[in-house]
Coordinates of C-alpha atoms and ligand atoms in Angstrom, one line a residue:
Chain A
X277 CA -115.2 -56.4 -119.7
X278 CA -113.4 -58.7 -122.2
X279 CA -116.2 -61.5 -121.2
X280 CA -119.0 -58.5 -121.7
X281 CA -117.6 -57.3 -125.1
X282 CA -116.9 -60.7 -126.9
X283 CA -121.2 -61.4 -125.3
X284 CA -121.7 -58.9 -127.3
X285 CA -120.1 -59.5 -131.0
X286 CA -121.4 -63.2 -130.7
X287 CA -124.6 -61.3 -131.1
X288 CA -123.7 -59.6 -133.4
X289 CA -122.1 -62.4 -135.1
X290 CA -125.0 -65.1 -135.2
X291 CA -128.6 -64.5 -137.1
X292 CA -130.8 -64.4 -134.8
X293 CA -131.1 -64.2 -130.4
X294 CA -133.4 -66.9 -129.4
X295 CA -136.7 -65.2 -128.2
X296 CA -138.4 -66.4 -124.7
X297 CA -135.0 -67.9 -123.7
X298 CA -133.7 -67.1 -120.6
X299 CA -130.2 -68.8 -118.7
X300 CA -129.6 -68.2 -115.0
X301 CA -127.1 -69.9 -112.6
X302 CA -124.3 -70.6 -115.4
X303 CA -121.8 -71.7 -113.9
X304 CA -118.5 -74.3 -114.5
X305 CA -116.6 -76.3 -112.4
X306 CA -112.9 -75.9 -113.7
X307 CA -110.3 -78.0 -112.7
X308 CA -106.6 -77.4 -113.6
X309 CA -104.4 -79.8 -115.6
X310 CA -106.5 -79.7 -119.1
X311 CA -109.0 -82.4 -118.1
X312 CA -112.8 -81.6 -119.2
X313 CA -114.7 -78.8 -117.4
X314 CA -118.2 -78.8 -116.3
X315 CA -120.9 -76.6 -117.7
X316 CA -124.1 -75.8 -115.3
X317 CA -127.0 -73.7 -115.6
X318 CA -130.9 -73.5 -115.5
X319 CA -132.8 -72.5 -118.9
X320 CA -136.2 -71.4 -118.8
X321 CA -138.5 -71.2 -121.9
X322 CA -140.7 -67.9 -121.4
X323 CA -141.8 -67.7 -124.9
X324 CA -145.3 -69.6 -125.6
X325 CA -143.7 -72.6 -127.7
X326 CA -141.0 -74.9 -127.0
X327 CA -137.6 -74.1 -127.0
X328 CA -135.2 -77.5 -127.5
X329 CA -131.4 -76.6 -127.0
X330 CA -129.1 -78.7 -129.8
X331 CA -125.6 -77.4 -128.9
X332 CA -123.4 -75.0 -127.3
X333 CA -120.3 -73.2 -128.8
X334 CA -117.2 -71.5 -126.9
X335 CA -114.3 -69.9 -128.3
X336 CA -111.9 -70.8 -125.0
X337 CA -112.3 -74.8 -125.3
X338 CA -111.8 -77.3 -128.5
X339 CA -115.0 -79.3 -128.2
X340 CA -118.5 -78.4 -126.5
X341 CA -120.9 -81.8 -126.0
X342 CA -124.3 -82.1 -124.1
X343 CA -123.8 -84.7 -121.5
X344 CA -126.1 -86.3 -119.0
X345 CA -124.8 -88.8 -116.3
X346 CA -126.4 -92.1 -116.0
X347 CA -126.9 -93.9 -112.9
X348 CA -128.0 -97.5 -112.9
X349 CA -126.8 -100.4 -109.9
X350 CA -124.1 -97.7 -108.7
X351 CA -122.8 -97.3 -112.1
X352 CA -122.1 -94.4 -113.8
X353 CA -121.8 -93.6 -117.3
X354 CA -121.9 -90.1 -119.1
X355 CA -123.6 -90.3 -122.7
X356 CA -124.3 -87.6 -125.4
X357 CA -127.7 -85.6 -125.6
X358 CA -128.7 -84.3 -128.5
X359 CA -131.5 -82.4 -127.9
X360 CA -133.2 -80.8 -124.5
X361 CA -136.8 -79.5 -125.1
X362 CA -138.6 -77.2 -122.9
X363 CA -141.9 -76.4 -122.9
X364 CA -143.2 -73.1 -122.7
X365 CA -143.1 -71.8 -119.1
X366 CA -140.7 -74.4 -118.1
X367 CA -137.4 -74.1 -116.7
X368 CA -134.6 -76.6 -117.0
X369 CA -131.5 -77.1 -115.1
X370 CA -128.3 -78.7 -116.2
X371 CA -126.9 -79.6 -112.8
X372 CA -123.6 -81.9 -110.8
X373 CA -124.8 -85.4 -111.6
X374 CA -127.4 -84.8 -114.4
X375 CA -126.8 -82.9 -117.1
X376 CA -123.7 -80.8 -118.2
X377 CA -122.1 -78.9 -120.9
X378 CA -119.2 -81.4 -121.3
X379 CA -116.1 -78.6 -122.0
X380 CA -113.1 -80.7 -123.6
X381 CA -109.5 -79.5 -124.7
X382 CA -109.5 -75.9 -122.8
X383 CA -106.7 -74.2 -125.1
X384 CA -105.2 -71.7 -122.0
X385 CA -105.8 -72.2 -118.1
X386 CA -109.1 -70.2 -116.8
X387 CA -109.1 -68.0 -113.8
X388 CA -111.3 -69.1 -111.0
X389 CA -114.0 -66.2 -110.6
X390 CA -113.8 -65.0 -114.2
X391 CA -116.2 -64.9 -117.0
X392 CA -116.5 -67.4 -120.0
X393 CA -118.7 -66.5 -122.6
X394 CA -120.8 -69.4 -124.1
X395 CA -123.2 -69.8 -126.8
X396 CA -126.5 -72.3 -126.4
X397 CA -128.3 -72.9 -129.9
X398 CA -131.4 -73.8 -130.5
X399 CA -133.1 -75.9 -132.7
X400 CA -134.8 -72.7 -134.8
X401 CA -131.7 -71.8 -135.7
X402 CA -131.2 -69.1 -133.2
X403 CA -128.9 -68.7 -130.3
X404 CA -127.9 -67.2 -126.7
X405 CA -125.0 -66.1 -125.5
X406 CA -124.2 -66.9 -121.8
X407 CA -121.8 -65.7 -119.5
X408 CA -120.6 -68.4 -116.9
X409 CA -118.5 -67.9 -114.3
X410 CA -115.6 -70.1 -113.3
X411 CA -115.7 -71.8 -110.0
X412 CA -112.9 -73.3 -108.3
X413 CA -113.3 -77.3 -107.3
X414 CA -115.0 -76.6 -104.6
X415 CA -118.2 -75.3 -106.0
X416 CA -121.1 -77.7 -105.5
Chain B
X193 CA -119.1 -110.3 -117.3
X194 CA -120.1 -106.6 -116.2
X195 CA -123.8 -107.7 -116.0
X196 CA -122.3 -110.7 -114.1
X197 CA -120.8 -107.9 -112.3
X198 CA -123.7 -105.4 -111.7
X199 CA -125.9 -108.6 -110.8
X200 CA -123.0 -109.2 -107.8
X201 CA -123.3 -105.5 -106.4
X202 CA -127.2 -105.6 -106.6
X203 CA -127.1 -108.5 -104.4
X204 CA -124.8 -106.7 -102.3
X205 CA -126.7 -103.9 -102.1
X206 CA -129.8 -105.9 -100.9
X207 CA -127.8 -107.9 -98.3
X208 CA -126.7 -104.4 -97.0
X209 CA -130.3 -103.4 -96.9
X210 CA -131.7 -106.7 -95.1
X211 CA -129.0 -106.5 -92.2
X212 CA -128.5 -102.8 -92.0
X213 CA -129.9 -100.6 -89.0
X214 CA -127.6 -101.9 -86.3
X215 CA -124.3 -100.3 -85.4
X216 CA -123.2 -96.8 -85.1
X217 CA -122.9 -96.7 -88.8
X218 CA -124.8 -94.1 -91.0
X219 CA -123.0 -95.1 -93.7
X220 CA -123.5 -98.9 -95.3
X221 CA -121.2 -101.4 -92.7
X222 CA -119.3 -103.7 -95.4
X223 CA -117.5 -105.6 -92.5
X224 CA -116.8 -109.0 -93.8
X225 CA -118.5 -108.7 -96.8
X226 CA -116.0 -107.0 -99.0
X227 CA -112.2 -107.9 -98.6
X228 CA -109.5 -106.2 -97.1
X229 CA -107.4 -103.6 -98.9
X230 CA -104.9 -105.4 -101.2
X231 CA -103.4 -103.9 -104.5
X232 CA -99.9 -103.5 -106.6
X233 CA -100.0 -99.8 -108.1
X234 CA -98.4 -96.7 -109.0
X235 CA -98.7 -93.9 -106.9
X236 CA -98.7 -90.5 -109.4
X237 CA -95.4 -89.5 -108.0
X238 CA -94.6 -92.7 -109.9
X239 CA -93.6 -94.9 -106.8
X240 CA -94.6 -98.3 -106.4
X241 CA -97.2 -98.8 -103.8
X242 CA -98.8 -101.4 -102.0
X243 CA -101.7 -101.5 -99.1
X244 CA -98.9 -101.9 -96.9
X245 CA -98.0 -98.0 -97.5
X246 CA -101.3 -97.2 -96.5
X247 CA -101.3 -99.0 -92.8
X248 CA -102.4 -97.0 -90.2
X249 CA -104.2 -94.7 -92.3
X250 CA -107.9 -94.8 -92.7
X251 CA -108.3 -95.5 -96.8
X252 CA -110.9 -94.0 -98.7
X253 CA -110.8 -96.2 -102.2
X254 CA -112.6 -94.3 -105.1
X255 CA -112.3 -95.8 -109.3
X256 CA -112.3 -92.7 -111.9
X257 CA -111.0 -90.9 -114.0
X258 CA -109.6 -87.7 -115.1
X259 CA -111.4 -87.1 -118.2
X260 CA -114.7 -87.1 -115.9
X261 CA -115.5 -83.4 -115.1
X262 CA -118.8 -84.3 -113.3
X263 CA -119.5 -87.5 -111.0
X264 CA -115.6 -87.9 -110.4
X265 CA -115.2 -84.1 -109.1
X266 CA -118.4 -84.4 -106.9
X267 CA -117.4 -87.4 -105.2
X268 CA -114.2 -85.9 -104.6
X269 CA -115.1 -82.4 -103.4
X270 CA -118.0 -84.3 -101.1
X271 CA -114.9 -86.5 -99.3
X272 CA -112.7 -83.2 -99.2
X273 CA -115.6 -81.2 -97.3
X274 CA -116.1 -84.2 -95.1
X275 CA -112.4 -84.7 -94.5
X276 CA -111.9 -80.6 -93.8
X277 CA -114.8 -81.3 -91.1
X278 CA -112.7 -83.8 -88.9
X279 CA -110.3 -81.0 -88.7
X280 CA -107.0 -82.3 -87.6
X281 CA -107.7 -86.1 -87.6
X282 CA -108.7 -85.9 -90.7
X283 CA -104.6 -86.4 -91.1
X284 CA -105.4 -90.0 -90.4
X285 CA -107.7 -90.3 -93.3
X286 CA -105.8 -90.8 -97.1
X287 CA -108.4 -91.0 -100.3
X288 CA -106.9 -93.4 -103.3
X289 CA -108.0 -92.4 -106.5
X290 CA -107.7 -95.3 -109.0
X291 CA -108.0 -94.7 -112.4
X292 CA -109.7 -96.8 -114.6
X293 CA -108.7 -95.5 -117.8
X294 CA -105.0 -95.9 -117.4
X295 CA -104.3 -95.4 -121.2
X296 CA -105.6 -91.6 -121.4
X297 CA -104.0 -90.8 -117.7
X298 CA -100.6 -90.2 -117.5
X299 CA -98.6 -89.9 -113.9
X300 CA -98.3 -86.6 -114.4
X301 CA -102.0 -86.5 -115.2
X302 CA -103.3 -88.1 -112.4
X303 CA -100.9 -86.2 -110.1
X304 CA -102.1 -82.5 -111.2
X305 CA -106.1 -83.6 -110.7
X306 CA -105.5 -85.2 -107.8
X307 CA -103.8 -82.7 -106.1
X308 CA -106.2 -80.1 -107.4
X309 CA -108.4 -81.6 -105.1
X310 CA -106.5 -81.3 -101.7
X311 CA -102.8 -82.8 -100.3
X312 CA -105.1 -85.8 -98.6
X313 CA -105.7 -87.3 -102.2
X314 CA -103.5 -89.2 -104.3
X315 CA -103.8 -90.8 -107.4
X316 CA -103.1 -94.7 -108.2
X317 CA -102.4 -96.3 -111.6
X318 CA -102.1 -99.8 -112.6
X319 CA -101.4 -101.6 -115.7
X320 CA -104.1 -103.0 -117.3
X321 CA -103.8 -106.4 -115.8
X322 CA -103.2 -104.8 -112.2
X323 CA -106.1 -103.2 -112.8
X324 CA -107.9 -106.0 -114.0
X325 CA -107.3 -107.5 -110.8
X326 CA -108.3 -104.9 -108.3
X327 CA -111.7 -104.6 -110.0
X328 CA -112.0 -108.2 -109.6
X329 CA -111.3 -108.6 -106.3
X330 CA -114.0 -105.1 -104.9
X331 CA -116.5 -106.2 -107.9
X332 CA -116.0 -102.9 -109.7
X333 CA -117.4 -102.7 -112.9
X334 CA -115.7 -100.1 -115.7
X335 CA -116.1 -100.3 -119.4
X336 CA -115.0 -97.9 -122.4
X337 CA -116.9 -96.6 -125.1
X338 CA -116.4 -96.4 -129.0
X339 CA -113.8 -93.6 -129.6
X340 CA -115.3 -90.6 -131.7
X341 CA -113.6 -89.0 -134.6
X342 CA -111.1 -87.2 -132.1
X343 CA -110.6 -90.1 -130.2
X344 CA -112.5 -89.2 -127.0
X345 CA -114.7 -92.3 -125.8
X346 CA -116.8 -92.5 -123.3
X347 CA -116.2 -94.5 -119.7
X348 CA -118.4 -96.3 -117.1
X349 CA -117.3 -96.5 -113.6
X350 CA -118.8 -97.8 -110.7
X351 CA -119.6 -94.8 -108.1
X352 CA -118.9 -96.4 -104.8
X353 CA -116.1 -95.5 -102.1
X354 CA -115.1 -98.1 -100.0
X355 CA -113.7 -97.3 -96.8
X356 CA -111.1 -99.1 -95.0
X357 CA -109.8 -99.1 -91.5
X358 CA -106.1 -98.6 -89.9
X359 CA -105.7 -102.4 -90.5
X360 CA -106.8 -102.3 -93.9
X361 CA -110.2 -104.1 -93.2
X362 CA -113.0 -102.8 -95.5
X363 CA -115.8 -101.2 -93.4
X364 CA -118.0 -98.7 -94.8
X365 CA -119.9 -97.9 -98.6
X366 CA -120.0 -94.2 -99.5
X367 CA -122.6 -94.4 -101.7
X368 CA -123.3 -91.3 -104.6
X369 CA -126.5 -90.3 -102.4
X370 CA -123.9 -90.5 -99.1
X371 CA -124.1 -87.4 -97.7
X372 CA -120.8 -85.3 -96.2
X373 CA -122.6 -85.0 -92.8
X374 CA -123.4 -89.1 -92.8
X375 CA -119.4 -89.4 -94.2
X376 CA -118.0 -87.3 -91.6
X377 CA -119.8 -89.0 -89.0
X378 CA -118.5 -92.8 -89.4
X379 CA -114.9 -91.4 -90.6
X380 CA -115.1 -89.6 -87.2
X381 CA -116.1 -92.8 -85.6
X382 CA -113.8 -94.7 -87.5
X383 CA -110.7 -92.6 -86.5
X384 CA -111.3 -92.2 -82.9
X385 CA -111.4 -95.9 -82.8
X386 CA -108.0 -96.0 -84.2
X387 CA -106.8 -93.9 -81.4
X388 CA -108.6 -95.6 -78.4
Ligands
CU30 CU1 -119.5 -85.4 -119.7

């Protein structure tokens, strides 16, 4: 309810909803202690231009990046993404050892199988909000 | 030194490839190619550990981090569904999680995400010299990044779990495309052997 209400003053709160932009799957892996959480999900562009995600917002953590993990000779590094464009007709998907919403400094513990809202923006200036629900460690 | 480093496990990687296909092994055999367990750490109960602590126990040796919400956690959650498919041998079976970024993971740190992830995983820390060291020696390859404006920074880690028998011999490569059928097949191997 609380998840369904603050959804909806976000959108009330930002200037415009992002047209043609649709999430499904959102998801995050959250793991106890205060360490970073992992945001998932699959965006598809049904508009007939392309849509190019710059950023996320959420009220429940201190800092929201765009990550993607790197894998080169068994070595892994996570770097910053700026910008994710998809064409029209195209989906997306920000998934466990590609790319994630990197959630850092969660300011209260989360509640496996609750709601988080989260807000993607786009480079137009408009934005989406998305619920995720919280998995516990053992979500793949 | 860490393209010294990544040039080392490419060449390991393509000795595995030229001699694999014999033995029961689905997972990459590292029998006398990588050495045997050795390493001076803290455990994240703050004791003092050694490989000695760990004889008898099949070791499952992974290099992250806490601040790493995405590789680190899969690997981990992979080796806890293989482990939970072993059922009660899998009691024989300890996973080490060293971190690599000692400076930003406290004891206490390292102790709440590790256990987050199941009673059969605990959490190592070194100083940076024992870490040093232990890199060194299984060719491990970690590096840090430039800190941002709140002083989060970026690490690279090599992926790889290294597996080690009841004697502390390194045997088996999880790699990150390993899968936890292929995982739970050698360990199953590995600790029946201890038994027979
Ligand atoms: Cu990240």
């Amino acid at each position: 309810m609380r998840g369904i209400l603050c959804a909806a003053l976000f959108a009330f709160a930002l200037p415009a909803l992002a047209g043609g932009a649709a999430v499904a799957d959102a998801w995050l892996r959250y793991i106890p202690g205060g360490t970073p959480a992992a945001g998932y999900f699959t965006l598809s562009n049904q508009s007939d231009k392309s849509l190019s995600l710059v950023g996320a917002e959420c009220a429940d953590f201190g800092m929201v990046m765009m990550h993607r993990t790197l894998e080169r000779g068994g070595i892994f590094t996570m770097r910053p993404v700026h910008e994710v464009t998809v064409a029209p007709g195209k989906t997306f998907s920000f998934a466990p050892g590609g790319y994630h919403l990197m959630l850092m400094r969660p300011k209260h513990p989360l509640r496996p199988g609750g709601r988080l809202p989260i807000t993607l923006r786009f480079a137009d200036g408009s934005s989406l909000p998305v619920e995720f629900v919280v998995k516990s460690l053992q979500a793949r | 030194m860490s393209r010294l480093r990544r040039a080392w496990l490419v060449a390991l990687a393509l000795l595995l490839a030229s001699c694999g296909g014999g033995g029961p092994w689905q997972l990459k055999d590292i029998k006398g190619v990588v050495p045997d367990l050795a390493f001076n750490l803290t455990d994240d109960s703050g004791r003092r550990v050694s490989a000695a602590d760990y004889r008898g126990r099949t070791v499952l040796l992974f290099f992250g981090y806490t601040n790493c919400p995405d590789v680190c956690p899969t690997t981990l959650v992979k080796l806890a569904a293989a482990l939970k498919d072993l059922g009660p041998a899998a009691h024989g079976a300890q996973v080490l999680f060293v971190t690599v970024d000692p400076k930003r993971d406290t004891l206490e740190a390292l102790h709440r995400y590790a256990r987050a992830f199941g009673s059969h995983v605990t959490g190592l820390r070194g100083s940076a010299a024992e870490l040093r060291e232990l890199a060194k020696r299984y060719r491990i390859s970690y590096s840090y990044g430039t800190p941002d404006a709140s002083g989060n920074y970026d690490v690279t880690h090599s992926s790889a779990v290294f597996v080690f028998d009841a004697e502390g011999n390194a045997r088996l490569l999880v790699m990150p495309d390993s899968g936890e059928k292929a995982i739970a097949h050698d360990l199953k191997l590995l600790l029946g052997a201890r038994q027979g």
